[in-house]
Coordinates of C-alpha atoms and ligand atoms in Angstrom, one line a residue:
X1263 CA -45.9 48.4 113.8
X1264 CA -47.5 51.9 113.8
X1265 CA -49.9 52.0 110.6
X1266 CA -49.0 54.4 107.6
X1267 CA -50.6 58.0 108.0
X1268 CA -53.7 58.8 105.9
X1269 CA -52.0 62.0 105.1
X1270 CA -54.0 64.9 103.7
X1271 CA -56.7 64.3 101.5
X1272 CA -57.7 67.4 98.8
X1273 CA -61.3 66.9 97.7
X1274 CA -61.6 69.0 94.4
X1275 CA -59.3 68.7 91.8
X1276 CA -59.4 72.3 90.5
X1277 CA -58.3 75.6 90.6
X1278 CA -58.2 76.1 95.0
X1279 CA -57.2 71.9 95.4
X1280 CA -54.2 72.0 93.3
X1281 CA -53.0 75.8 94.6
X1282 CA -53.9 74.4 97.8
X1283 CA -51.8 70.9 97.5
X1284 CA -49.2 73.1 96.1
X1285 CA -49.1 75.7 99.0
X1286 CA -48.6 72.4 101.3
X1287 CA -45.6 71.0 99.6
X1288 CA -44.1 74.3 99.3
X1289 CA -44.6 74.5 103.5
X1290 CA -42.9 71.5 104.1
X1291 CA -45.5 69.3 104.6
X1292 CA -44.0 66.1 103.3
X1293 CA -46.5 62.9 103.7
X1294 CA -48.9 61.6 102.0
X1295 CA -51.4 64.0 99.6
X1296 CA -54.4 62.8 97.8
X1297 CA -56.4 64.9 95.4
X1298 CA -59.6 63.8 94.6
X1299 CA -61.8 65.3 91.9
X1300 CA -65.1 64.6 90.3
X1301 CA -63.9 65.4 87.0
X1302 CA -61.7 62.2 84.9
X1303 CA -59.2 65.5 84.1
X1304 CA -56.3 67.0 85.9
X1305 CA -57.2 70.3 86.8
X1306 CA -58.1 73.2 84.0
X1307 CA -58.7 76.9 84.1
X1308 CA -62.4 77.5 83.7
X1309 CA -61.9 81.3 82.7
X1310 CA -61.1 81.1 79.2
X1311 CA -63.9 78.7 78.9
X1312 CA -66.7 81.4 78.3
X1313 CA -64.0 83.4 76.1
X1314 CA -61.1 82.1 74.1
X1315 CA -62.6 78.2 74.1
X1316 CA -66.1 79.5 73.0
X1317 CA -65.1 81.6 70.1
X1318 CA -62.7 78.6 69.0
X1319 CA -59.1 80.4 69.7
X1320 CA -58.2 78.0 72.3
X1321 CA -59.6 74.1 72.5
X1322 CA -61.4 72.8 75.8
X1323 CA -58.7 70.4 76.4
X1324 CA -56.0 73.2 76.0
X1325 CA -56.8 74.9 79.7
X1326 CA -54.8 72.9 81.8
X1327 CA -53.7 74.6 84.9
X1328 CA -49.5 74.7 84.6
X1329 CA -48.2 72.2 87.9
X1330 CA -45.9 74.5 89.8
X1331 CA -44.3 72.3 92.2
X1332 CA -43.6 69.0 92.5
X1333 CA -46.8 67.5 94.4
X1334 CA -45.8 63.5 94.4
X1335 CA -49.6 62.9 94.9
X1336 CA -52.0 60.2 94.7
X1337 CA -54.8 61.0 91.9
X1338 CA -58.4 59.8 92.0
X1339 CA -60.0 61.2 89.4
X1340 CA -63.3 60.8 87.8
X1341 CA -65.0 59.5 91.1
X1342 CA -66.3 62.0 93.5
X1343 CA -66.4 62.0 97.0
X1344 CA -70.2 61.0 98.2
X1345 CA -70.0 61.0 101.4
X1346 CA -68.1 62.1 104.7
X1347 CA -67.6 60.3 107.9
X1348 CA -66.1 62.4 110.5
X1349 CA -65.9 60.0 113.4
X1350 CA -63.9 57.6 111.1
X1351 CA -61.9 60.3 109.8
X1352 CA -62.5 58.6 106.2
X1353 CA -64.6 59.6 102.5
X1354 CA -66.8 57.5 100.5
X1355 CA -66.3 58.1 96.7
X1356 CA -68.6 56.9 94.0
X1357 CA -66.8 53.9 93.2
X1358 CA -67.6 52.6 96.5
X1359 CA -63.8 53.1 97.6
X1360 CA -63.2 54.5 101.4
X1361 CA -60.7 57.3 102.0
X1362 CA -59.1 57.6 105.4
X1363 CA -57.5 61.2 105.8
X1364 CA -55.8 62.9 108.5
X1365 CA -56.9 66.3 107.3
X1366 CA -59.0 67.4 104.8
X1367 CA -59.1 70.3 102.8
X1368 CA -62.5 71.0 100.7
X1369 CA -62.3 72.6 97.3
X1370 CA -65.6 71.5 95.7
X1371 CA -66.3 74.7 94.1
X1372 CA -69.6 75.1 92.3
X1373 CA -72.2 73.8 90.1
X1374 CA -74.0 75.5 87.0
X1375 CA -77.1 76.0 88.0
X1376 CA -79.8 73.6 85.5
X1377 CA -83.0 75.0 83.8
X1378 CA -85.5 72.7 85.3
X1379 CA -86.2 69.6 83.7
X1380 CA -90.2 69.8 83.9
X1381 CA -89.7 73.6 82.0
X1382 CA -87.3 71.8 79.0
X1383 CA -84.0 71.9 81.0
X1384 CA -83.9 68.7 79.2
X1385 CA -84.0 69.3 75.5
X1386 CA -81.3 68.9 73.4
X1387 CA -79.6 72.2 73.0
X1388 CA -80.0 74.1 76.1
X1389 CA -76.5 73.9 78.0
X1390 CA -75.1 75.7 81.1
X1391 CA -71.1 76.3 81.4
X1392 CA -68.9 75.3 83.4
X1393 CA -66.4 72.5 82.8
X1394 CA -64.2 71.6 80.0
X1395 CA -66.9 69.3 78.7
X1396 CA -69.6 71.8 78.8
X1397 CA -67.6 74.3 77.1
X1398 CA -66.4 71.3 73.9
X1399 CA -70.3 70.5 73.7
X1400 CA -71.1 74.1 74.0
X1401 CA -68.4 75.1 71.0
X1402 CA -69.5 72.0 68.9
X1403 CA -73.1 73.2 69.3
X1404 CA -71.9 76.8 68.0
X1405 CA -70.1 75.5 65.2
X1406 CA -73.1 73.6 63.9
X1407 CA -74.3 77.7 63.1
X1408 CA -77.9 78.1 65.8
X1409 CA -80.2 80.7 63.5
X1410 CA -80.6 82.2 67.2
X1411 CA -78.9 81.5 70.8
X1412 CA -80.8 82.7 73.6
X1413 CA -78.5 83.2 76.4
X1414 CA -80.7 83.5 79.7
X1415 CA -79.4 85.7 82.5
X1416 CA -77.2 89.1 81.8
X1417 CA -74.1 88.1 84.6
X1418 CA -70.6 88.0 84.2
X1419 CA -70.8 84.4 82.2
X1420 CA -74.2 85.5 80.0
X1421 CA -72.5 88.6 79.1
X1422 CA -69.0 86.8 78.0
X1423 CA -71.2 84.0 76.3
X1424 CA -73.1 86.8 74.6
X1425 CA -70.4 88.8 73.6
X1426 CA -68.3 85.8 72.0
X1427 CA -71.2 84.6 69.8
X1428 CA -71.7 88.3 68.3
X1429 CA -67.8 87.7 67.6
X1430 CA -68.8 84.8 65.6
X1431 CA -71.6 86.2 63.9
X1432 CA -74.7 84.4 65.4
X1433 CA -77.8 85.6 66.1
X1434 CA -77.8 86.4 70.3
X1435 CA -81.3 87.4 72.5
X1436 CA -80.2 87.8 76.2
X1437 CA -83.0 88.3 78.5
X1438 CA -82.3 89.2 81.9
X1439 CA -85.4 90.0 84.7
X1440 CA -83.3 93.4 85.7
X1441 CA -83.2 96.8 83.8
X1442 CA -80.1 96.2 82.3
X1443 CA -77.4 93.2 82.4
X1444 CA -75.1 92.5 85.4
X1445 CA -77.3 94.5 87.7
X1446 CA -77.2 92.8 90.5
X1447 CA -73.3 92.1 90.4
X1448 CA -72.0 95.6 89.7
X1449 CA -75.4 98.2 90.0
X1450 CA -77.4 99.4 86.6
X1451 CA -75.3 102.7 86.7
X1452 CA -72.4 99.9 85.1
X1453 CA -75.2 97.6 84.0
X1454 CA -76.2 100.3 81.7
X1455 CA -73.1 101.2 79.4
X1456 CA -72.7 96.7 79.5
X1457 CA -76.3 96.7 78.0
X1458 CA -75.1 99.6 75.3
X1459 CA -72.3 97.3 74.2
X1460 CA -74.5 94.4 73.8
X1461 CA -77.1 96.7 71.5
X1462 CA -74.3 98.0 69.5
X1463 CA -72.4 94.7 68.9
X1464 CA -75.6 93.8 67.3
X1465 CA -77.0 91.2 70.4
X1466 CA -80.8 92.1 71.2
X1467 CA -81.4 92.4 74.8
X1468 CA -84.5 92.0 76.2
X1469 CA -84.7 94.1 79.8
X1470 CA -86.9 92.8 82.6
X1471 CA -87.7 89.7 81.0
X1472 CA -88.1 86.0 82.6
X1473 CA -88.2 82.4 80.5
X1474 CA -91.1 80.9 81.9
X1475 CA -90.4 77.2 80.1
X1476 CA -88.9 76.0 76.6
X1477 CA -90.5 73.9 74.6
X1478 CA -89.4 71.5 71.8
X1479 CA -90.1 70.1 68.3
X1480 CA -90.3 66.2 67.7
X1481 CA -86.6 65.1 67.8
X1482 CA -86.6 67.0 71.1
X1483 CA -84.5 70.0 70.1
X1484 CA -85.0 72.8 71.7
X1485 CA -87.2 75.1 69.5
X1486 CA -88.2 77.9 71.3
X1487 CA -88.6 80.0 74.5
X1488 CA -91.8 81.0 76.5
X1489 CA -91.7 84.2 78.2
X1490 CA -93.1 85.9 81.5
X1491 CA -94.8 88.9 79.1
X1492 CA -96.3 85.8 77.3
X1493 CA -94.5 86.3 74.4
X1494 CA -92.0 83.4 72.8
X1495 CA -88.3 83.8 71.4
X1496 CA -87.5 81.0 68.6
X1497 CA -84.1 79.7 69.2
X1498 CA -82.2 76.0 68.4
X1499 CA -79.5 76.8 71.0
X1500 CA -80.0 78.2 74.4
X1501 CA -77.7 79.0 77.6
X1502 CA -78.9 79.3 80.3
X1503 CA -76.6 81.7 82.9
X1504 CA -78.2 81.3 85.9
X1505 CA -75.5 81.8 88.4
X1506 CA -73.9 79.0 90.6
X1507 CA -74.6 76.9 93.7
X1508 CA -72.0 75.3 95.7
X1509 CA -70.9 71.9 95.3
X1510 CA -72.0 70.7 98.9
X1511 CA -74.2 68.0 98.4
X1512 CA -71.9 65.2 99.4
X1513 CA -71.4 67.0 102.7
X1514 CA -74.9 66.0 103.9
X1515 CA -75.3 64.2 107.0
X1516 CA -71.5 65.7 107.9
X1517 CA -72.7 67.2 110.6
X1518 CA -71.4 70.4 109.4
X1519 CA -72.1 74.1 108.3
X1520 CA -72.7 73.3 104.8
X1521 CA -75.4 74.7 102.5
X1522 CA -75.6 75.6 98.7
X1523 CA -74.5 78.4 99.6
X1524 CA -71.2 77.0 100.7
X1525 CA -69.5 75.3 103.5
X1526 CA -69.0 77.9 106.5
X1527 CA -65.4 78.5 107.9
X1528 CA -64.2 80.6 110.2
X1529 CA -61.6 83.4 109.6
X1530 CA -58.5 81.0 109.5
X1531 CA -60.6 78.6 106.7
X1532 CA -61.6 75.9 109.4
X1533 CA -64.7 74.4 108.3
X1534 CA -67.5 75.3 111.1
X1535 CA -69.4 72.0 112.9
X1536 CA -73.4 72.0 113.0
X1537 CA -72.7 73.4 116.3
X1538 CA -70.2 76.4 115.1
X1539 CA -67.1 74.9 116.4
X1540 CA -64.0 75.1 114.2
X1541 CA -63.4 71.6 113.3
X1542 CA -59.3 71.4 113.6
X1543 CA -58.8 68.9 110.9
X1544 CA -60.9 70.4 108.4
X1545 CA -60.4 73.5 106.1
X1546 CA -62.0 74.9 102.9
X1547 CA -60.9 77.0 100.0
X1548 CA -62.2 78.5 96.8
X1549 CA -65.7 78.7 95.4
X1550 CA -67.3 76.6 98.0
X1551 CA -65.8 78.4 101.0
X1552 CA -67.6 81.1 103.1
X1553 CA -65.8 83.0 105.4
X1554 CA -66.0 86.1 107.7
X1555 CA -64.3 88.7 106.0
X1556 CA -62.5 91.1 107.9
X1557 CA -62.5 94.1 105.7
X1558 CA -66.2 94.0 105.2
X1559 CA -67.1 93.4 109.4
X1560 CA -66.6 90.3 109.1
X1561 CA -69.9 89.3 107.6
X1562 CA -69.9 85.6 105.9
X1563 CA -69.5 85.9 102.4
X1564 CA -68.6 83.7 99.1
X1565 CA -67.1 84.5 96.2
X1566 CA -66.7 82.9 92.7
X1567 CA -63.4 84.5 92.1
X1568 CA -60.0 82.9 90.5
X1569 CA -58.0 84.9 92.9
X1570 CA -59.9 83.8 95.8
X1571 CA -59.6 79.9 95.1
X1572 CA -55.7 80.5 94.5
X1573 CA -55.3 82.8 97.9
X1574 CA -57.3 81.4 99.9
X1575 CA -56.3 77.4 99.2
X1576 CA -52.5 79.1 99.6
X1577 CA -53.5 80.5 103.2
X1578 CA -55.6 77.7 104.3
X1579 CA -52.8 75.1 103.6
X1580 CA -50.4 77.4 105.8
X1581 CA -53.1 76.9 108.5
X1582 CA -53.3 73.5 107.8
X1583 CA -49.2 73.1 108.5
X1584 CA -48.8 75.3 111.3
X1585 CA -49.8 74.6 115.3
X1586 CA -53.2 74.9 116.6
X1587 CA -52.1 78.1 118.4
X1588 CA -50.9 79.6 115.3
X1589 CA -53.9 80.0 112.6
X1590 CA -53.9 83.1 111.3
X1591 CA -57.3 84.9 109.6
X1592 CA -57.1 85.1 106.0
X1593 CA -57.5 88.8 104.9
X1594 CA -58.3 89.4 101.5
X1595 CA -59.3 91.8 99.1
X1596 CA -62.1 90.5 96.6
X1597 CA -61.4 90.9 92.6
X1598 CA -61.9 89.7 89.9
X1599 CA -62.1 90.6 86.2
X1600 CA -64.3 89.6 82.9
X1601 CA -63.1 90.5 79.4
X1602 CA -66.5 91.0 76.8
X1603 CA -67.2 93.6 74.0
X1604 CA -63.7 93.9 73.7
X1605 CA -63.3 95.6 77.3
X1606 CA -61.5 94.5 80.7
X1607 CA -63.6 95.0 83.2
X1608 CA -61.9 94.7 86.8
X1609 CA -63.6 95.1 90.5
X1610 CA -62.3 95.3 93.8
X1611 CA -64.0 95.1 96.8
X1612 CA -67.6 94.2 97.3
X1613 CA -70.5 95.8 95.9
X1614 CA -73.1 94.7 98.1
X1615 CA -75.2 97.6 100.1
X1616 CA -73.6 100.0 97.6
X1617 CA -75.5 103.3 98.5
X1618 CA -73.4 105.8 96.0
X1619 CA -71.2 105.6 93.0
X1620 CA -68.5 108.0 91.8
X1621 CA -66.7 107.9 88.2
X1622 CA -63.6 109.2 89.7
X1623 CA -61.6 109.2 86.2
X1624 CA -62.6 108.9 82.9
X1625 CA -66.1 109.6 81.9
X1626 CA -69.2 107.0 81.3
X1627 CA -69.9 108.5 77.9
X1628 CA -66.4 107.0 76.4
X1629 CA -67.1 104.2 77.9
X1630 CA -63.5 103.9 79.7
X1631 CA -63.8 104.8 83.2
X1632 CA -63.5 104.0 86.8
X1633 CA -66.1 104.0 89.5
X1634 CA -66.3 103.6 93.1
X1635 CA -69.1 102.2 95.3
X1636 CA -69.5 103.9 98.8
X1637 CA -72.0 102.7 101.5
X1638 CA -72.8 105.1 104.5
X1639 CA -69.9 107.3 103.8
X1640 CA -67.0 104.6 102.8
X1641 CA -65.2 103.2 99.7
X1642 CA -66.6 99.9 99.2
X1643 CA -65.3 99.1 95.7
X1644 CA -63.7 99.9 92.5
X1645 CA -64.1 99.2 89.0
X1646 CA -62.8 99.5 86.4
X1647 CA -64.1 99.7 82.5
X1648 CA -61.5 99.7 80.3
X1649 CA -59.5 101.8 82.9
X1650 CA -57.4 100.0 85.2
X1651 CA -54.9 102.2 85.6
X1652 CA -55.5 103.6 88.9
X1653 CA -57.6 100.5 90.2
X1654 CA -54.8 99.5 92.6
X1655 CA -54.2 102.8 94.3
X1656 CA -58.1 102.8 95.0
X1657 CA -57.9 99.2 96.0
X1658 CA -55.4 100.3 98.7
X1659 CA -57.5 103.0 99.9
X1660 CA -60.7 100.9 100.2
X1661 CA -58.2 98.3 102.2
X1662 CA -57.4 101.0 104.7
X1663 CA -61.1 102.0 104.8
X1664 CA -60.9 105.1 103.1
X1665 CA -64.1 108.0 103.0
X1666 CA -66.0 108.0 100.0
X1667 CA -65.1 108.7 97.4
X1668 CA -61.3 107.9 98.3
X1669 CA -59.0 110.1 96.2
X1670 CA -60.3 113.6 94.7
X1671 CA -58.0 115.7 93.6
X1672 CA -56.1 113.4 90.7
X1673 CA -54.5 115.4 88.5
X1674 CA -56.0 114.0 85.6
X1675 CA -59.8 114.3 86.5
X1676 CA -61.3 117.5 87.3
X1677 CA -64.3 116.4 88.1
X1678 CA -65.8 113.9 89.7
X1679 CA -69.4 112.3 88.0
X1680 CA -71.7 110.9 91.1
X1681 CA -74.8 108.7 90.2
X1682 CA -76.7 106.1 92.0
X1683 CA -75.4 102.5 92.1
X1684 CA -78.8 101.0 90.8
X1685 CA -78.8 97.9 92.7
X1686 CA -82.1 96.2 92.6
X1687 CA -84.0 96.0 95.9
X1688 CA -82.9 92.4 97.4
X1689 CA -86.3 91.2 97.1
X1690 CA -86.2 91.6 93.3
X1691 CA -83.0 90.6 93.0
X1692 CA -83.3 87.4 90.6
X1693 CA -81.2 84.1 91.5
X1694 CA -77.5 85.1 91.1
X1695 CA -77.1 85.1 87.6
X1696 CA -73.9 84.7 87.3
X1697 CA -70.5 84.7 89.3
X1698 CA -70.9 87.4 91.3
X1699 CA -70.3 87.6 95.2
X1700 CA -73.0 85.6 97.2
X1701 CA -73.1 87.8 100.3
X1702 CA -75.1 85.7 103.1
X1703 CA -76.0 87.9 106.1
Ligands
FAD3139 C1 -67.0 79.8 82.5 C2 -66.3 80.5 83.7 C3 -65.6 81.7 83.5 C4 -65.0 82.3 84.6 N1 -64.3 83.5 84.4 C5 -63.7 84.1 85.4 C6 -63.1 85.3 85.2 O1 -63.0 85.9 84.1 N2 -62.5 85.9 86.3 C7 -62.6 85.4 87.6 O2 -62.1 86.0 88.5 N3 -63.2 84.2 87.8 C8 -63.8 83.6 86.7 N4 -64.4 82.4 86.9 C9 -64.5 81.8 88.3 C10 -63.3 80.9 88.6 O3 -63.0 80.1 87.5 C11 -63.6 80.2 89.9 O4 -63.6 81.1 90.9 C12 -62.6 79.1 90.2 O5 -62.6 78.1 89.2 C13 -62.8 78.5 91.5 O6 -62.0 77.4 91.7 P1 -62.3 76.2 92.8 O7 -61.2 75.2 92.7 O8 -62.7 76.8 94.1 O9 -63.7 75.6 92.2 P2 -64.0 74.8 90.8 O10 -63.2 75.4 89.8 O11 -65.5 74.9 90.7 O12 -63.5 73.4 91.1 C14 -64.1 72.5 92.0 C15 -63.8 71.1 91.5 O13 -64.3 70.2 92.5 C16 -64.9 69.1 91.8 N5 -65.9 68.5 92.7 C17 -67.1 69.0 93.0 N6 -67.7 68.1 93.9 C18 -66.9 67.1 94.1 C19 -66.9 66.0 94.9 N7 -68.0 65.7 95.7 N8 -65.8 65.2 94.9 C20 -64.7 65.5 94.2 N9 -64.6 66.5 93.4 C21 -65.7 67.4 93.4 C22 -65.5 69.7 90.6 O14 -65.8 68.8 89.6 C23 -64.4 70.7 90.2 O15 -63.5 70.2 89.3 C24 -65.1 81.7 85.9 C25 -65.8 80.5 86.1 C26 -66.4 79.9 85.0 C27 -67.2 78.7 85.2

């Protein structure tokens, strides 16, 4: 009697493992699938999580990602996976369960990163976001009215936070260690009109400022903030938006290419060995993958984008259907977009090594414009602020490797506005501080 297959086994129940499980029953694949996720839900949409869930327009529990195609698949949920034996081809989860699997795909994504413990990170109200139940403890906290929430770090996720709670009338202080918020995601040229919208929505933002520790009263609430310029912020509810690391823990002792940084693939999304040999069986998508991207010389990067995790679990499935002598290299353009102050911001491309900045239409004064990043003499990226028109024609351009900047002679824009990007110098740079591109060299 030959024994049943193990079939594939989908460890991360989120956003990349169910687009990814998907992707393979829409290929044909037609044994058994296993999706196996930390979390005790099905999988959820994290985006509206620092919007529409935080300002009370949508519930936590309301985010579930829509199913869209039949998957007939085994869930184990509310257990992670602990540990991976390749030789026996099997998983450990928490419950002390084995899992054998033919092939694996890894879709762990990323983890908030905590506050310390020994500097408060473990008084009541300080919270990080990112699951469902952060953002339902998060919203309850809100609701109970904070006289003042100190959001700590000016990224994508401080600035959303930030930008929410003004909607609901609370008292907001972000400090971020940079000039001005999302620095080192999109430059302080852009940083600089965010950090104008924060001021005139009423937020205080405190420039070039670190939390050194919090401190507590006698119930051990969170009562106040100690800074780097030795001053203090009082504050009963604090987030702290300190960027992401990826969920790699439980790869330990894998014996492969795994950091918090990510889990390192090659360009068709085969997870690398300890030695740098593609490991056939084994693929990653999403948040936790890096990858050499072709577009950008194919230097390893990660990104903590939604239309990454969806692409690239869609393409690594293919590859994980398809003949050894037929993986193809996933080629994608980076984007993603964050709504706060009222205003869609949109990139495409990545920033990183940005050397020049053009605002090829609208202006930066009225705040609705789009800008390019060039480095050495190419189009890099584009984004857009309140402007998204044109952001696809310049996305094709940068995809073809266009000069910088790509298009100037628009009908509708005269003249073109050049500035300096305003990236800090890397060894400034603070930890990520929120969801923008990790670029590893
Ligand atoms: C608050 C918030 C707002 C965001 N807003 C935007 C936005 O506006 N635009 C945008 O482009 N992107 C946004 N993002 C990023 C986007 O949501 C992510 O890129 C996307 O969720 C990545 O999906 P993923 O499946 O790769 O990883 P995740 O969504 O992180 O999912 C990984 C899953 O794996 C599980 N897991 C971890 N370890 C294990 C283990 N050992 N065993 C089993 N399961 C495990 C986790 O619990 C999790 O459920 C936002 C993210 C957050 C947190």
């Amino acid at each position: 009697m030959t024994p049943e297959p193990a079939g594939i086994v989908v460890v991360g129940a989120s956003l990349a493992g169910l687009r990814g499980a998907e992707a393979l029953r829409r290929r044909g694949y037609a044994g058994p699938l296993t999706l196996v996720g930390a979390e005790p839900h099905r999988p959820y949409d994290r985006p509206p999580l620092s919007k529409h869930v935080l300002v009370g327009e949508l519930e936590a529990d309301a985010t579930r990602l829509p199913e869209l195609a039949p998957l007939h698949a085994r869930w184990r949920l509310g257990s992670p996976a602990i540990a991976l034996d390749r030789s026996a081809r099997a998983l450990r989860l928490a419950d002390g369960t084995a899992l054998a699997y033919d092939k694996l795909l890894i879709a762990t994504g990323a983890e908030a990163r905590a506050w310390p413990a020994e500097t408060g990170g473990r008084l009541s109200g300080v919270f990080t976001l990112r699951g469902r139940d952060d953002a339902a403890a998060l919203r309850a906290a809100v609701q109970a009215r904070p006289r003042r929430v100190l959001v700590v770090g000016g990224g994508l996720i401080g600035c959303e936070t930030a930008s929410c709670l003004r909607d609901l009338g609370l008292a907001v202080t972000l400090v971020d260690p940079h000039s001005t918020p999302l620095a080192a995601a999109l430059g302080t040229f852009v940083g600089g009109v965010v950090a104008e919208c924060l001021r005139d929505v009423g937020a205080e933002f405190r420039p070039g400022t670190m939390v050194r520790a919090f401190e507590g009263d006698a119930a051990g609430r969170v009562a106040r903030a100690r800074l780097s310029d030795g001053g203090t912020i009082e504050t009963d509810l604090v987030i702290a938006a300190l960027g992401a690391t990826r969920a790699t823990g439980w790869l330990q002792g894998a014996g492969l290419r795994a950091d918090p940084g990510g889990v390192t693939c090659d360009a068709a999304c085969r997870v690398l060995d300890a030695d740098g040999a593609p490991c056939p069986d084994i693929y990653a998508a999403g948040d936790v993958a890096r990858w050499p991207i072709p577009l950008y010389g194919n230097r390893l990067v990660s990104v903590e984008h939604w239309g990454n995790a969806v692409e690239q679990a869609g393409h690594a499935a293919r590859n994980m259907v398809a003949p050894p002598d037929d993986q193809r290299p996933y080629q994608h353009m980076p984007a993603f977009w964050s709504s706060q102050f009222g205003i869609n911001i949109k990139l495409a491309g990545l920033t990183a090594g940005a050397d020049a900045l053009a605002v090829v239409q609208g202006t930066r004064a009225s705040r609705r414009f789009l800008a390019v990043y060039g480095r050495n003499g190419r189009s890099i990226a584009a984004l857009s602020f309140d402007q998204a028109r044109w952001l696809p024609a310049y996305a094709q351009a940068i995809t073809a490797g266009s000069a910088f900047p790509p298009i100037v002679d628009a009908t509708d824009q005269p003249r073109i506005e050049t500035a300096a990007p305003g990236f800090p110098p890397p060894r400034a740079a603070a930890p990520a501080p929120s969801r923008s591109e990790t670029v590893h060299a």
